[in-house]
Coordinates of C-alpha atoms in Angstrom, one line a residue:
M77 CA -17.8 -25.8 -108.8
L78 CA -21.7 -25.7 -107.6
S79 CA -24.4 -24.7 -109.8
V80 CA -27.1 -22.5 -108.6
A81 CA -29.7 -25.2 -108.8
T82 CA -27.9 -27.1 -106.3
L83 CA -28.0 -24.2 -103.5
P84 CA -31.6 -24.8 -102.5
M85 CA -31.0 -28.7 -101.8
M86 CA -28.0 -27.4 -99.9
I87 CA -30.0 -25.4 -97.7
I88 CA -32.4 -27.9 -97.1
T89 CA -30.1 -30.6 -95.9
R90 CA -28.6 -28.2 -93.6
G91 CA -31.8 -27.3 -92.0
A92 CA -32.6 -31.0 -91.6
K93 CA -29.2 -31.7 -90.0
R94 CA -29.5 -28.9 -87.4
K95 CA -32.8 -30.1 -86.4
G96 CA -31.7 -33.7 -86.3
V97 CA -28.8 -32.7 -84.0
Q98 CA -31.2 -30.4 -81.8
A99 CA -33.2 -33.5 -81.4
L100 CA -30.3 -35.8 -80.2
R101 CA -29.3 -33.2 -77.6
K102 CA -32.9 -33.1 -76.3
L103 CA -32.9 -36.9 -76.0
K104 CA -29.7 -37.1 -74.2
E105 CA -30.6 -34.4 -71.7
A106 CA -33.8 -36.0 -71.2
K107 CA -31.7 -39.4 -70.3
L108 CA -29.9 -37.5 -68.1
G109 CA -32.4 -35.9 -66.2
I110 CA -31.6 -32.4 -67.5
K111 CA -34.5 -30.0 -67.7
P112 CA -34.7 -27.9 -70.8
K113 CA -34.0 -24.1 -70.5
V114 CA -37.2 -22.2 -70.8
V115 CA -36.4 -18.5 -72.2
K116 CA -39.0 -16.2 -71.3
K117 CA -39.5 -13.3 -73.7
E118 CA -39.7 -10.3 -72.2
P119 CA -42.7 -8.1 -73.6
A120 CA -41.6 -5.0 -75.6
P121 CA -42.4 -2.0 -74.0
S122 CA -45.4 0.0 -75.4
P123 CA -44.5 2.6 -77.7
I124 CA -45.4 6.2 -76.5
T125 CA -47.7 7.4 -79.1
T126 CA -48.5 10.9 -80.1
A127 CA -51.8 10.8 -78.5
K128 CA -50.1 9.7 -75.2
L129 CA -47.6 12.4 -75.5
S130 CA -50.3 15.1 -76.1
S131 CA -51.9 14.2 -72.8
S132 CA -48.7 14.4 -71.1
I133 CA -48.3 17.8 -69.3
A134 CA -44.6 16.9 -68.5
A135 CA -44.2 16.6 -72.4
Q136 CA -45.4 20.2 -73.1
Y137 CA -42.6 22.7 -73.9
P138 CA -40.0 22.9 -72.4
A139 CA -40.4 19.2 -72.1
R140 CA -39.1 17.7 -69.0
V141 CA -36.6 14.7 -69.8
E142 CA -34.4 12.4 -67.7
L143 CA -31.0 13.9 -67.7
P144 CA -27.9 11.6 -68.1
P145 CA -25.9 11.1 -64.9
D146 CA -22.7 11.9 -66.4
L147 CA -23.3 15.5 -67.5
L148 CA -20.6 18.0 -66.7
D149 CA -21.3 21.0 -64.4
E150 CA -19.6 23.9 -66.4
P151 CA -17.8 24.2 -69.7
L152 CA -14.1 24.7 -69.6
D153 CA -13.7 26.3 -72.8
S154 CA -15.6 28.9 -74.9
V155 CA -17.3 26.4 -77.4
W156 CA -18.6 23.4 -75.9
K157 CA -21.6 20.5 -76.8
L158 CA -24.8 22.3 -75.1
E159 CA -26.2 18.5 -74.5
S160 CA -23.0 17.6 -72.6
Y161 CA -23.5 19.9 -70.0
M162 CA -26.4 20.3 -67.2
P163 CA -28.5 23.2 -68.0
K164 CA -27.7 26.4 -66.7
R165 CA -29.7 27.9 -63.7
Y166 CA -30.1 31.7 -63.2
F167 CA -30.8 34.0 -60.2
I168 CA -34.3 35.4 -61.0
K169 CA -32.7 38.9 -61.6
D170 CA -30.2 37.5 -64.1
A171 CA -33.1 35.8 -66.0
L172 CA -35.3 38.7 -65.8
A173 CA -32.4 40.8 -67.6
L174 CA -32.3 38.3 -70.5
H175 CA -35.9 38.6 -71.0
R176 CA -35.8 42.2 -71.0
E177 CA -33.2 42.5 -73.5
L178 CA -34.9 40.1 -75.8
Q179 CA -38.3 41.9 -75.1
S180 CA -36.6 45.3 -76.0
P181 CA -38.0 47.3 -79.1
S182 CA -35.4 46.3 -81.7
M183 CA -36.3 42.5 -80.7
Y184 CA -39.6 41.2 -79.8
S185 CA -41.3 44.4 -78.3
N186 CA -43.3 43.3 -75.7
P187 CA -41.7 44.9 -72.4
S188 CA -44.9 44.3 -70.3
A189 CA -45.2 40.7 -71.3
L190 CA -46.9 38.1 -68.6
L191 CA -44.3 36.0 -66.7
R192 CA -45.2 32.2 -66.0
L193 CA -42.9 30.0 -63.6
R194 CA -43.3 26.4 -64.5
L195 CA -42.5 24.1 -61.6
D196 CA -41.6 20.6 -62.6
L197 CA -42.2 18.4 -59.5
N198 CA -41.6 15.3 -57.9
M199 CA -44.8 13.9 -56.9
T200 CA -43.5 10.5 -55.4
L201 CA -44.2 9.7 -51.6
E202 CA -42.4 7.3 -49.0
K203 CA -44.8 4.1 -50.3
K204 CA -44.1 3.8 -53.6
T205 CA -47.9 3.4 -54.8
K206 CA -49.1 6.7 -53.5
F207 CA -48.4 10.2 -55.1
V208 CA -48.9 13.6 -54.1
E209 CA -52.4 14.6 -54.8
Q210 CA -53.6 16.8 -57.4
S211 CA -54.8 20.0 -56.0
K212 CA -56.1 23.5 -56.9
Q213 CA -54.5 26.4 -55.3
F214 CA -55.0 30.2 -55.1
I215 CA -52.6 32.9 -53.9
A216 CA -52.7 36.5 -53.2
M217 CA -49.5 37.4 -54.7
P218 CA -47.9 40.0 -52.3
H219 CA -47.5 42.4 -55.4
P220 CA -50.7 42.2 -57.5
F221 CA -50.8 42.9 -61.1
Q222 CA -53.2 43.0 -64.2
H223 CA -53.4 39.3 -65.0
G224 CA -55.7 39.9 -68.1
Q225 CA -58.2 37.3 -66.9
K226 CA -62.0 37.9 -67.0
R227 CA -63.3 36.3 -63.6
T228 CA -66.9 36.1 -62.5
I229 CA -67.4 36.0 -58.7
L230 CA -70.3 35.1 -56.9
A231 CA -70.6 36.8 -53.4
F232 CA -73.1 35.6 -50.9
A233 CA -74.4 37.8 -48.3
K234 CA -77.6 37.9 -46.3
D235 CA -77.1 41.9 -45.7
P236 CA -78.1 43.8 -48.7
H237 CA -75.8 46.5 -47.5
I238 CA -72.9 44.1 -47.7
Q239 CA -74.2 42.9 -51.1
V240 CA -73.6 46.3 -52.4
I241 CA -70.1 46.3 -51.1
A242 CA -69.4 42.9 -52.7
N243 CA -70.8 44.4 -56.1
E244 CA -68.7 47.5 -55.7
A245 CA -65.7 45.6 -54.9
G246 CA -66.2 43.4 -58.0
A247 CA -68.3 40.5 -57.8
E248 CA -70.5 40.3 -60.6
I249 CA -73.4 38.2 -58.8
T250 CA -74.4 38.8 -55.3
G251 CA -77.4 37.7 -53.3
G252 CA -78.7 36.0 -50.1
P253 CA -81.2 33.2 -49.8
D254 CA -82.8 34.2 -53.0
I255 CA -79.6 33.4 -55.1
V256 CA -79.5 30.2 -53.1
K257 CA -82.8 29.2 -54.9
K258 CA -81.9 30.4 -57.9
I259 CA -78.6 28.2 -58.2
L260 CA -80.9 25.1 -57.0
K261 CA -83.5 25.8 -59.7
G262 CA -80.7 26.1 -62.5
V263 CA -81.3 29.9 -63.1
V264 CA -77.9 31.0 -61.9
R265 CA -75.6 28.4 -63.7
I266 CA -72.4 27.3 -61.9
D267 CA -70.7 27.0 -64.9
D268 CA -70.9 31.0 -65.6
I269 CA -68.8 31.4 -62.2
D270 CA -65.4 31.2 -61.7
Y271 CA -65.1 31.9 -57.9
S272 CA -67.6 32.2 -54.9
V273 CA -67.3 34.1 -51.8
C274 CA -69.3 34.0 -48.8
H275 CA -69.9 36.2 -45.7
L276 CA -70.3 34.7 -42.6
D277 CA -73.9 35.6 -42.3
M278 CA -74.7 33.0 -45.0
M279 CA -72.7 30.1 -44.1
S280 CA -75.7 28.0 -43.0
E281 CA -77.8 28.8 -46.1
I282 CA -75.3 27.5 -48.4
N283 CA -74.5 24.2 -47.1
Q284 CA -77.2 22.6 -49.5
L285 CA -75.3 24.2 -52.5
R286 CA -72.2 21.9 -51.7
G287 CA -73.1 19.2 -53.8
V288 CA -74.5 21.4 -56.8
M289 CA -71.4 23.7 -56.8
K290 CA -68.8 20.9 -56.1
R291 CA -65.2 22.7 -56.4
K292 CA -66.8 26.1 -56.8
F293 CA -68.3 25.8 -53.7
P294 CA -66.8 28.5 -51.0
S295 CA -63.7 27.4 -49.4
R296 CA -62.0 28.3 -46.3
K297 CA -58.8 26.9 -47.4
L298 CA -58.7 29.2 -50.5
G299 CA -59.9 32.2 -48.3
A300 CA -63.3 32.4 -49.7
I301 CA -65.1 32.7 -46.4
G302 CA -65.1 35.5 -44.0
N303 CA -66.7 38.9 -42.8
D304 CA -64.8 41.2 -44.9
I305 CA -66.7 40.7 -47.9
A306 CA -64.6 43.6 -50.1
A307 CA -61.4 41.8 -49.0
L308 CA -62.7 38.2 -50.0
V309 CA -64.0 39.7 -53.5
N310 CA -60.7 41.4 -54.2
H311 CA -58.6 38.1 -53.1
F312 CA -60.3 36.5 -56.0
R313 CA -60.1 39.3 -58.2
T314 CA -56.4 40.0 -57.9
G315 CA -55.2 36.7 -56.9
I316 CA -53.8 33.8 -58.9
G317 CA -55.2 30.5 -59.1
F318 CA -53.1 27.3 -60.2
E319 CA -53.3 23.7 -60.4
V320 CA -50.8 20.9 -59.4
I321 CA -51.3 18.2 -62.1
Q322 CA -50.0 14.7 -62.0
D323 CA -48.5 13.7 -65.5
A324 CA -50.6 11.1 -67.5
I325 CA -47.7 9.0 -68.6
N326 CA -45.0 9.4 -65.7
P327 CA -47.1 9.3 -62.5
Q328 CA -44.0 10.4 -60.5
W329 CA -43.9 13.5 -62.3
G330 CA -46.1 16.9 -61.5
V331 CA -46.2 20.1 -63.4
T332 CA -47.7 23.7 -62.3
N333 CA -47.8 26.6 -64.1
V334 CA -48.2 29.9 -62.2
L335 CA -48.2 33.7 -63.5
I336 CA -46.0 35.9 -61.4
G337 CA -46.1 39.1 -62.8
R338 CA -45.3 41.2 -65.8
L339 CA -41.7 41.9 -67.0
D340 CA -41.9 45.6 -66.3
M341 CA -42.4 45.1 -62.7
P342 CA -39.4 45.7 -60.1
D343 CA -37.2 42.8 -59.7
D344 CA -37.9 42.6 -56.1
A345 CA -41.5 42.6 -56.5
L346 CA -41.3 39.6 -59.2
E347 CA -38.8 37.6 -56.7
K348 CA -41.4 38.1 -53.8
N349 CA -44.4 36.7 -55.9
M350 CA -42.3 33.8 -57.0
K351 CA -40.9 33.2 -53.5
A352 CA -45.0 33.3 -52.3
V353 CA -45.6 30.3 -54.9
I354 CA -42.7 28.3 -53.9
E355 CA -43.9 28.8 -50.2
T356 CA -47.4 27.5 -51.3
V357 CA -46.4 24.6 -53.4
Y358 CA -43.6 23.4 -51.0
P359 CA -45.8 22.1 -48.3
L360 CA -47.8 19.9 -50.4
R361 CA -45.0 17.0 -50.0
P362 CA -43.3 16.5 -46.8
P363 CA -39.7 18.1 -47.1
T364 CA -38.1 15.3 -45.3
L365 CA -38.6 13.1 -48.7
G366 CA -36.3 15.3 -50.7
P367 CA -36.6 18.1 -53.2
F368 CA -40.2 18.7 -54.3
I369 CA -39.5 21.3 -57.1
E370 CA -36.9 19.5 -59.3
R371 CA -36.9 22.4 -62.1
A372 CA -38.0 25.8 -62.2
V373 CA -38.7 27.5 -65.7
L374 CA -39.3 31.4 -66.2
M375 CA -41.0 31.7 -69.6
L376 CA -43.3 34.6 -71.2
L377 CA -47.0 34.8 -72.2
P378 CA -47.8 34.6 -75.0
T379 CA -45.6 31.7 -75.0
A380 CA -42.2 32.4 -76.6
M381 CA -39.6 30.0 -77.2
E382 CA -37.1 31.5 -75.0
Y383 CA -37.2 30.5 -71.4
F384 CA -34.5 30.3 -68.5
E385 CA -34.3 27.8 -65.7
I386 CA -34.2 29.3 -62.4
D387 CA -32.4 28.7 -59.2
V388 CA -34.9 28.4 -56.3
S389 CA -32.7 26.8 -53.8
P390 CA -32.4 30.1 -51.8
Y391 CA -36.5 30.0 -51.4
L392 CA -36.5 26.5 -50.4
P393 CA -37.5 26.0 -46.5
E394 CA -35.0 23.9 -44.5
P395 CA -36.8 20.6 -43.1
S396 CA -37.5 20.8 -39.3
D397 CA -38.0 17.9 -36.9
E398 CA -41.6 18.6 -36.8
D399 CA -41.5 18.0 -40.6
E400 CA -40.4 14.4 -39.8
Q401 CA -43.2 13.7 -37.4
D402 CA -45.5 14.8 -40.0
V403 CA -44.5 12.5 -42.9
G404 CA -46.2 9.5 -41.1
D405 CA -49.4 11.6 -40.5
Q406 CA -49.7 12.6 -44.2
E407 CA -48.9 8.9 -45.4
E408 CA -51.6 7.7 -43.2
Q409 CA -54.1 10.5 -44.4
M410 CA -53.2 9.1 -47.9
E411 CA -54.2 5.6 -46.7
H412 CA -57.8 6.7 -45.7
R413 CA -58.3 8.6 -48.9

């Protein structure tokens, strides 16, 4: 029977023997011209820290995750394991009915809550190194609603009469060449302005402000330039702005959050508002590359835990032959940027 004192000696002896065998094998392989195998250690993936997650818009509730490919479509029994099946997607009218039930007086009691549509996007393009650009969008909803946002609108107009019209329409700051000078001198701060519009009679005068105002410079693309100053102001007073944002951790993912109305609005009005959002977002990526909108979620503000995924397939445009021709053009434009 071995004593405890002899165990360390046995371990040392076995270790030395193992090293000796390894040395003899290497010597034999060297004589035969066999090159030793070099095993490369793969670097361990960097852990996703809490700080990284906080910068990920896709990780914000309800977080976007990669779904396993083997999920079943619909449960066959009355009791099932939720994570084994694909998330259920509702038609918007069914989702609205569920939200209204939850906001009844006997439950959360917020029947006129704001509705927020979250769209999870596929930002990839044909080239793996290129992605859909982040952008700011502004949309005039078919059915405007009280969004509850305080907006400071600056209206450029040379004619004093047009300035009065802009002011009556809701512009808080109006002016002509004088307001241009005040902006250049810093008397009027750009940070205090949310949106700006411009009458055509002031287009040449405001060009010098392009570098100062940057993204708040009146944009024709966003509908901020025209002859009808009241309509321009009303567009930014009642419309809804939103951003298409690329995820910081997974650049192939993108997210946009858009207010589409209030819960007590008619179903048809909310459906048309949602359709208008989809029609604004969808052209940002060539349709021929596949689905751009990968998930649509309908939530309430203030943020509630309950959300419902929406089936947006009835609102997606079919790709045309012109779209296929435009893919190459868009890719080429991305190369030059």
